[in-house]
XYZ file of C-alpha atoms in Angstrom:
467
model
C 10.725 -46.554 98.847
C 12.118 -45.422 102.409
C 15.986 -46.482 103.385
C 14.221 -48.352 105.676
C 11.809 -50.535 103.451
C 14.984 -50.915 101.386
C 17.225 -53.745 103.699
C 14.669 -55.718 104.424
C 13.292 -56.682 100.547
C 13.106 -60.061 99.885
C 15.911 -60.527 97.240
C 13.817 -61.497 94.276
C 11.430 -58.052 95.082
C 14.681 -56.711 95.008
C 16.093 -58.283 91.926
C 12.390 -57.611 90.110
C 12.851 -53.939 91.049
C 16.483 -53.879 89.657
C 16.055 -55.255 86.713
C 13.000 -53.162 85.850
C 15.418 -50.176 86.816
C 13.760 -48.528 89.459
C 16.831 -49.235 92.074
C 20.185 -49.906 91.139
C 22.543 -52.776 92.004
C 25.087 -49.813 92.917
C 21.984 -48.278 95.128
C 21.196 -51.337 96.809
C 24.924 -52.508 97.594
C 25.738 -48.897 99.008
C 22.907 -49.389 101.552
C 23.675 -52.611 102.509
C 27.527 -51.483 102.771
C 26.222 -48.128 105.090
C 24.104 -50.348 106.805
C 26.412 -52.691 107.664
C 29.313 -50.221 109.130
C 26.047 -48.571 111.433
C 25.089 -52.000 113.090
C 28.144 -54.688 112.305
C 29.851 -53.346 114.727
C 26.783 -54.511 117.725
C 25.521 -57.356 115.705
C 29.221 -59.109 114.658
C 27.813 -60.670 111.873
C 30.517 -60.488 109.342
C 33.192 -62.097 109.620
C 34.907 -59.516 106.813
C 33.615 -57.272 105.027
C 34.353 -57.255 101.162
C 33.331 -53.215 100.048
C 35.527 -52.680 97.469
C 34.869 -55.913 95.319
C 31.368 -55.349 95.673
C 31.199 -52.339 94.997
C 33.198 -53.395 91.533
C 30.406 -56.295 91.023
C 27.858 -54.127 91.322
C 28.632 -51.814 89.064
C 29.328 -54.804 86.154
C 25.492 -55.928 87.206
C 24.278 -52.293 86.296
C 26.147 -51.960 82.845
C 24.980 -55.811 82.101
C 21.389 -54.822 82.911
C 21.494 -51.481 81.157
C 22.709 -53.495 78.429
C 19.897 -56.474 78.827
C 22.445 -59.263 79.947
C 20.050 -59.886 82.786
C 21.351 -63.459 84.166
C 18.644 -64.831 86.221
C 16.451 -63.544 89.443
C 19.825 -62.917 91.305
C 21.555 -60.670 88.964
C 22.435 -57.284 90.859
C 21.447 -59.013 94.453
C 23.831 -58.110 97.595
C 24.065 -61.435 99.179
C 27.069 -62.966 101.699
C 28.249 -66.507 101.959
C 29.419 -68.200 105.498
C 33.183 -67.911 105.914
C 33.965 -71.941 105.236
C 33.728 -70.855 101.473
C 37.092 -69.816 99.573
C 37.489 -67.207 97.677
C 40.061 -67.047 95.902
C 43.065 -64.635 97.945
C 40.274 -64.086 100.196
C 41.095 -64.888 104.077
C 38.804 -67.870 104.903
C 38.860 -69.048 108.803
C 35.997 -71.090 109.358
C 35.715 -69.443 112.588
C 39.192 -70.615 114.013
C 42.116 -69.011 114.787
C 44.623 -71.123 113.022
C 43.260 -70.559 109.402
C 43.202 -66.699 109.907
C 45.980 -66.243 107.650
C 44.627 -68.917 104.982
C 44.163 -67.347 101.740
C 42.877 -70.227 99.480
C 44.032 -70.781 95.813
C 40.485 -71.395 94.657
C 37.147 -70.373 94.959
C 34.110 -72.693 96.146
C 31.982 -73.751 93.400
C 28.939 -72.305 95.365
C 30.549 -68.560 95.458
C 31.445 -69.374 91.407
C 28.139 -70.441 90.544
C 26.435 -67.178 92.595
C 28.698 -64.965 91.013
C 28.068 -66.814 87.625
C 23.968 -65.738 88.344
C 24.675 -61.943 88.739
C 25.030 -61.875 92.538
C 27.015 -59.073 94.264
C 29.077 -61.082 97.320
C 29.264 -58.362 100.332
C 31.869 -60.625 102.504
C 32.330 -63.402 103.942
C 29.836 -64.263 107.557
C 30.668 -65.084 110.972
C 30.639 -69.077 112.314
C 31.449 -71.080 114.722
C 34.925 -72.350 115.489
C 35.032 -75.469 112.647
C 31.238 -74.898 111.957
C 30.563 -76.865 115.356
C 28.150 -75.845 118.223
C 30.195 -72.912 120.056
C 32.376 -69.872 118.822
C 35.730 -69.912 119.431
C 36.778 -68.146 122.922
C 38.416 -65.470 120.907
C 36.145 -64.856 118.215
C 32.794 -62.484 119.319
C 29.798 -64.499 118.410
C 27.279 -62.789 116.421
C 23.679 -60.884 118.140
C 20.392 -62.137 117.378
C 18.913 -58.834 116.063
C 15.589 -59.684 117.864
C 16.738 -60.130 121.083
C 20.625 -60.052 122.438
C 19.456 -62.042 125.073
C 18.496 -64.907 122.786
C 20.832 -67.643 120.939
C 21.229 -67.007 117.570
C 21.289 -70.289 116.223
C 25.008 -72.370 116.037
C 26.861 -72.747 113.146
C 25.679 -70.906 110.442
C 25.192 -67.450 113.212
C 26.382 -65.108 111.240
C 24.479 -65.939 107.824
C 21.167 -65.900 109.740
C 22.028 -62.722 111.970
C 23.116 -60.822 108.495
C 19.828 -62.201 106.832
C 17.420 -61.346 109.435
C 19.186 -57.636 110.319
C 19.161 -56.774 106.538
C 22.577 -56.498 106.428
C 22.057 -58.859 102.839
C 19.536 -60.108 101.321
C 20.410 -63.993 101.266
C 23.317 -65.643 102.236
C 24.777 -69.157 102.354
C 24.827 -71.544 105.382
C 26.010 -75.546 105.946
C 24.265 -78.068 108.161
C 25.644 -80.883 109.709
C 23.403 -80.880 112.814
C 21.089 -78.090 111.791
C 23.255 -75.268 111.774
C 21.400 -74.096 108.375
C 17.725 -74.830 110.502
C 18.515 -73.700 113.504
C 19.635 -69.936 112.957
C 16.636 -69.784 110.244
C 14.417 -70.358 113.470
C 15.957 -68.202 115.922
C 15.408 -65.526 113.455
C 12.599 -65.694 111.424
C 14.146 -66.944 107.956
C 13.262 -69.639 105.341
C 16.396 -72.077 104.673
C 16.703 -75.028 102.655
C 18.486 -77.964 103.919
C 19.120 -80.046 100.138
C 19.496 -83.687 99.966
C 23.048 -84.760 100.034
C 25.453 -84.121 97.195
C 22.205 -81.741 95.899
C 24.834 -78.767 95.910
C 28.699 -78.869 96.033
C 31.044 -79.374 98.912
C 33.805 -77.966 96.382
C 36.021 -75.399 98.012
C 33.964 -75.539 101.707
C 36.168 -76.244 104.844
C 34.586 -79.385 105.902
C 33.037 -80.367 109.438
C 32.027 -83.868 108.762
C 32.030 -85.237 105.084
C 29.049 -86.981 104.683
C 26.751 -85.208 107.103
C 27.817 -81.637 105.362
C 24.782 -80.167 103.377
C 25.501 -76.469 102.095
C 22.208 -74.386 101.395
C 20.486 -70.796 101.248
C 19.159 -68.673 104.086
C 16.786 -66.568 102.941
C 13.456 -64.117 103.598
C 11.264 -66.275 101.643
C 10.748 -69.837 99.792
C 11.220 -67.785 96.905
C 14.144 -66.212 97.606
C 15.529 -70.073 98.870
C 14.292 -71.551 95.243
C 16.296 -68.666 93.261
C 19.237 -69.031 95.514
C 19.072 -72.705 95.355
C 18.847 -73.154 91.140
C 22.010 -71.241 91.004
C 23.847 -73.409 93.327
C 22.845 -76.656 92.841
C 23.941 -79.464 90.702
C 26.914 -81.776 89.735
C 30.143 -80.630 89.566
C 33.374 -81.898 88.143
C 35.397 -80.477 91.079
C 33.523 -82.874 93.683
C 32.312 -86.812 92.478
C 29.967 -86.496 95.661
C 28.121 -84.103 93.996
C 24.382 -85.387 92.462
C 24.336 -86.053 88.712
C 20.551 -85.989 88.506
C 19.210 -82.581 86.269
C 18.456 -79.370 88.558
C 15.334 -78.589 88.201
C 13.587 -75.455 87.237
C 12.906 -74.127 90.850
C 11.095 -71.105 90.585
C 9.278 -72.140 87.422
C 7.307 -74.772 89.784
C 6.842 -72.403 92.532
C 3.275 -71.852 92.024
C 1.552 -74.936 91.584
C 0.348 -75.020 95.075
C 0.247 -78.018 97.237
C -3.387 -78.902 97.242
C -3.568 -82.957 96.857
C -0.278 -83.576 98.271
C -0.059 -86.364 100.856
C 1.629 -84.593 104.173
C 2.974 -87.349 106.950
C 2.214 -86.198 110.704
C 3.015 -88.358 113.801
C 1.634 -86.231 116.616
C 3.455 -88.835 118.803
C 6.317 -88.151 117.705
C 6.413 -84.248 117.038
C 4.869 -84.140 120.616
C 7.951 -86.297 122.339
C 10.283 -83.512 123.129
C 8.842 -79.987 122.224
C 7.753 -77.483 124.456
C 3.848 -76.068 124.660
C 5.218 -73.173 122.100
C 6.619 -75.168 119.413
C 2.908 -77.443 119.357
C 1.172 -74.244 119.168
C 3.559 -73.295 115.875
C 2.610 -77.269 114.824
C -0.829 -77.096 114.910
C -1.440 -73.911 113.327
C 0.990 -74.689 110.661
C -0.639 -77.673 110.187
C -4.573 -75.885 110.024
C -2.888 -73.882 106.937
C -1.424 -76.469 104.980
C -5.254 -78.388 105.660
C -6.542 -74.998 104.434
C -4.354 -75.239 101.326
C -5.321 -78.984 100.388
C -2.522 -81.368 101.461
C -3.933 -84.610 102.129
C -3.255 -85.296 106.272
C -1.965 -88.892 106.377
C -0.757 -90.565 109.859
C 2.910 -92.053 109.524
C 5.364 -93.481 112.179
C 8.507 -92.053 111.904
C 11.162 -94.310 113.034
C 12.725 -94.222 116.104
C 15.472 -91.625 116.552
C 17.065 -92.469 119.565
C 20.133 -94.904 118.444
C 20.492 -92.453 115.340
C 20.818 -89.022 117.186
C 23.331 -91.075 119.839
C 25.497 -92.328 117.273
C 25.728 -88.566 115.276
C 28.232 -87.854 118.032
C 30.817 -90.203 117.294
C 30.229 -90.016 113.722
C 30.455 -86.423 113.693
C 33.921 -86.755 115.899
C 35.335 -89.014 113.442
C 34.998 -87.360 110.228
C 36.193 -84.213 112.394
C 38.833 -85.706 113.226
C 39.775 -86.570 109.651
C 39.251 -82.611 108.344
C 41.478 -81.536 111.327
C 44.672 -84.324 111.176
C 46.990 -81.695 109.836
C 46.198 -79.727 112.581
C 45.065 -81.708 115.847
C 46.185 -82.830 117.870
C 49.560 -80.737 116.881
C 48.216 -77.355 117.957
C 45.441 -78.703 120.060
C 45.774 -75.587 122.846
C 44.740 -73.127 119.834
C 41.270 -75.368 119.785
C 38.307 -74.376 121.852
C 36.923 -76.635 124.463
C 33.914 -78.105 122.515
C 35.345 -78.695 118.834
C 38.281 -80.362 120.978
C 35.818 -82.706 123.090
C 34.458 -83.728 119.932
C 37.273 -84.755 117.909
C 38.964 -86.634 120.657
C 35.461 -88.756 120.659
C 36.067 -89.454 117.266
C 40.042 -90.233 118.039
C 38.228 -93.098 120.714
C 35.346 -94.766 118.457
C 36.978 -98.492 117.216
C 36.652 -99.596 113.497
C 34.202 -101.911 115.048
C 32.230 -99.168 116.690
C 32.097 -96.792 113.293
C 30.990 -99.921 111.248
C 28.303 -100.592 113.121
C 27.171 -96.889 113.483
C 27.320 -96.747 109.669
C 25.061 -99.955 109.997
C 22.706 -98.494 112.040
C 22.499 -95.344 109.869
C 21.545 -97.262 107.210
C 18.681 -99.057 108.453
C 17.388 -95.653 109.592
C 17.700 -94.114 106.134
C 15.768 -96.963 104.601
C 13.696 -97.137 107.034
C 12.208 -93.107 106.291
C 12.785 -93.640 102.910
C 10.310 -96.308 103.121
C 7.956 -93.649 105.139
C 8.074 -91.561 101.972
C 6.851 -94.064 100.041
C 3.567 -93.345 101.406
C 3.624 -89.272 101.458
C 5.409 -86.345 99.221
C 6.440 -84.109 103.266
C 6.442 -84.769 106.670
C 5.922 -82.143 108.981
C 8.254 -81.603 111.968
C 9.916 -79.476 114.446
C 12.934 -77.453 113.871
C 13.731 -77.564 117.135
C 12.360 -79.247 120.671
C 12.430 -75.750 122.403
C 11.569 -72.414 121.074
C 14.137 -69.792 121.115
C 16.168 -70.765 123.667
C 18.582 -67.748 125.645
C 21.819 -68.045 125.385
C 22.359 -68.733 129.340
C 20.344 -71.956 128.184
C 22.973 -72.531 125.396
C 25.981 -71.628 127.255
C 27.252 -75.236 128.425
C 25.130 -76.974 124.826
C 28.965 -77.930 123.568
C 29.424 -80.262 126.596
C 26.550 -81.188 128.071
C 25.328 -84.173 125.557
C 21.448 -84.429 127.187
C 20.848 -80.837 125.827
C 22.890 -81.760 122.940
C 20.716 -84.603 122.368
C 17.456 -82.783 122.932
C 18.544 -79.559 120.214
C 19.307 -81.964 117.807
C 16.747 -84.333 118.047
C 14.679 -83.380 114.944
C 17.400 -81.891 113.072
C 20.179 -84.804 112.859
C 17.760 -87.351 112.047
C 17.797 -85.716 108.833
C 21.463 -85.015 108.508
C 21.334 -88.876 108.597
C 19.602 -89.518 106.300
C 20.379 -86.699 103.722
C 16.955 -85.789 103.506
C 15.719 -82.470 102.128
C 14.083 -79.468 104.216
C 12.498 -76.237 104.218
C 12.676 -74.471 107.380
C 9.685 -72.123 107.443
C 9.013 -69.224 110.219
C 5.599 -69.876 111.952
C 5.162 -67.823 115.004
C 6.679 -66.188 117.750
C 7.055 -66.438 121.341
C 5.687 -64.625 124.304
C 9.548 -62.764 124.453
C 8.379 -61.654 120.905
C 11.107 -64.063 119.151
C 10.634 -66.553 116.141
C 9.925 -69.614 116.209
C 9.753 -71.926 112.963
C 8.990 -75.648 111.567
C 10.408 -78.103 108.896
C 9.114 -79.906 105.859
C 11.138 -82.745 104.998
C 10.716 -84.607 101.552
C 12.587 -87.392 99.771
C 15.654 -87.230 98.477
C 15.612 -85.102 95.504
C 12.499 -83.239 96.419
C 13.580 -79.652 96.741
C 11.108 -78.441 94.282
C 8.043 -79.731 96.141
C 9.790 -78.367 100.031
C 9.793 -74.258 98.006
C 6.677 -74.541 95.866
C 5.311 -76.084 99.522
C 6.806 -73.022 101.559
C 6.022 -70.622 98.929
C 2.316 -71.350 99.233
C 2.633 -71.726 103.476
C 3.835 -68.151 103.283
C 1.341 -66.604 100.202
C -1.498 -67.714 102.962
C 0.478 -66.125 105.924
C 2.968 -63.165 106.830
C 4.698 -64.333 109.606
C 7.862 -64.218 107.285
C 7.509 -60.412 106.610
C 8.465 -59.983 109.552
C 11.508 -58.533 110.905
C 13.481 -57.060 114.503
C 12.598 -53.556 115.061
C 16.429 -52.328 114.368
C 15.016 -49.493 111.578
């Protein structure tokens, strides 16, 4: 295998080659540690880099696997996690300037349980400020490795640059808007989006409480599954967390989908995307026919009250993660993350109870939908790969705001399940993806789904030219 096959793996090829000894964990963390000092430094990804201590965990993976302690399809796997996760003495910033000193007490159950499955953690990946929708004015933002001229995707930018520029081999996002889905499609990755309280908010900074959803970004629905049964389940250190048994995720990868009911309103998926997004759709949609899903026509509810009232929702819980700190040291915020909390500081009692009102009709209202089908297909996004010039004003101008998020929130909402799935690319040579959405609880069905989407296509193989 070339040093140049070698970063871009998917992690359980990677894992399967490890534990059949024909790479080390030591091997594989050295080139992702050379690789990322000769292209960090272009591609800001990383918010820190952690050589040392994984350098130590992998070489524990290699003496447990010479030894036959093999933990699971992540043991001796470099991986990162998005830097809202503490790690114990570890600085943690969320992308702000007033936490860089914060050195939490604690580790996030997320980075326990990964560490628990054999996983190597290289550092800790670049965000926005507070996991909103811009960086902070001091902090770089990271480069989408296909194109610099390109967005690379909110939030959860640095997981998805470090992903797709095989600077690790899976790392860990959040989505409270999309900010798992949208870096997935602005670079070519497979993410899962779980139901609500699927996986632990335990040791995360926190955007918005109940519209947080923390999940893997990944090169494959396999890689998602493996990353995803390590992660998820209930957990003592947060009641929020799902009691319901975890189940065996990559065991059910391979059952295909043939005879599963999949939910399409054209109407709908055709509201507010551009002519390259359809095109993605439809042939999406000719290889899940291919595979056997059962095409049934649904009406999704409408969207419109629902994405409007994410805004002051959002700004509300903000504002309750931030009271220590805003408005006491509001000039060390950035404009957007600051425009969004005051919203929150101005909705009434009245106005939140009726937006939780509202929010609940909507969720019953798709959760009646699934009644009738096992995934819907949608959008991840209305536009494909937009540039960042596009992006530049997105923080505070609330009709692009509105169009980005429009099949994204919905589902933030609702704390429905995705699978964000590469499908094609545009005419600038950039990725463009789609979603699956499922009932709650239906994670199995959105990998073993993408898994057999991407064993009858290769668009997911596919990676920027950066050698």
């Amino acid at each position: 295998m070339t040093q140049t096959e070698l970063p871009y793996l998917e992690l359980t090829e990677l894992t399967q080659r490890i534990q059949a000894k024909q790479i080390s964990p030591v091997e594989a963390t050295e080139a992702m540690l050379s690789r990322i000092v000769a292209l960090d430094g272009q591609l800001k990804s990383y918010a820190l880099v952690m050589a040392e201590e994984a350098r130590a965990a992998a070489r524990q993976a290699e003496a447990e696997i010479a030894r036959g302690e093999i933990k699971g399809p992540l043991h001796g796997a470099p991986i990162a996690v998005k830097d809202l996760c503490w790690m114990t003495g570890v600085p943690t910033a969320a992308g702000m300037t007033i936490h860089h000193d914060f050195r939490p007490q604690d580790t996030a159950t997320v980075v326990k349980r990964l560490q628990a499955a054999g996983a190597i953690i290289l550092g800790k990946l670049q965000l926005t400020e507070g996991a909103y929708v811009d960086h902070h004015p001091q902090i770089p933002p990271p480069v989408n490795p296909w194109s610099a001229e390109h967005w690379s995707g909110a939030s959860s930018s640095g997981s998805g640059v470090a992903t797709a520029a095989g600077l690790c081999y899976g790392s860990l996002g959040s989505d409270t808007g999309g900010s798992i889905r949208f870096p997935c499609a602005a670079q070519g990755l497979t993410g899962v989006k779980p139901t609500w309280g699927r996986v632990s908010r335990y040791g995360v900074f926190e955007l918005a409480a109940t519209l947080d959803h923390i999940g893997p970004m990944t090169r494959s629905a396999a890689d998602a599954a493996a990353m995803l049964a390590a992660i998820a389940g209930a957990d003592p250190d947060d009641p929020t967390a799902l009691q319901a048994p975890v189940p065996d995720y990559m065991a059910e990868l391979e059952g295909g989908i043939a005879g599963l009911r999949l939910g399409i309103d054209e109407a709908w998926m055709g509201a507010a995307t551009d002519a390259a997004t359809q095109g993605v759709l439809q042939a999406a949609l000719a290889v899940l026919k291919k595979l056997g899903v059962e095409v049934v026509p649904v009406r999704f509810p409408d969207t419109a009250a629902v994405i409007e009232d994410w805004f002051p929702l959002c700004g509300a819980e903000v504002a309750v993660a931030h009271k220590a700190t805003y408005p006491a040291r509001k000039g060390e915020y950035g404009s957007s993350l600051s425009a969004l909390i005051e919203l929150g500081h101005g909705l009434t009692g009245m106005g939140y109870q009726e937006i939780v009102l509202r929010r609940i009709d909507f969720r019953g209202r798709v959760a009646a939908m699934f009644e009738g089908i096992d995934l819907l297909l949608a959008p991840a996004q209305g536009f494909a790969s937009p540039t960042l010039a596009k992006m530049a004003t997105a923080g505070e101008d609330a009709a692009l705001m509105q169009a980005l998020l429009g099949y994204t929130c919905p589902f933030d909402m609702t704390g429905s399940p995705t699978i964000t799935l590469p499908g094609g690319f545009t005419d600038a040579g950039t990725p463009i993806a789609f979603q699956l959405v499922g009932p709650h609880l239906s994670e199995a069905v959105l990998c073993r789904a993408g898994h057999a989407f991407q064993g009858a296509t290769d668009v997911h193989r596919q990676h920027p030219a950066l050698g």
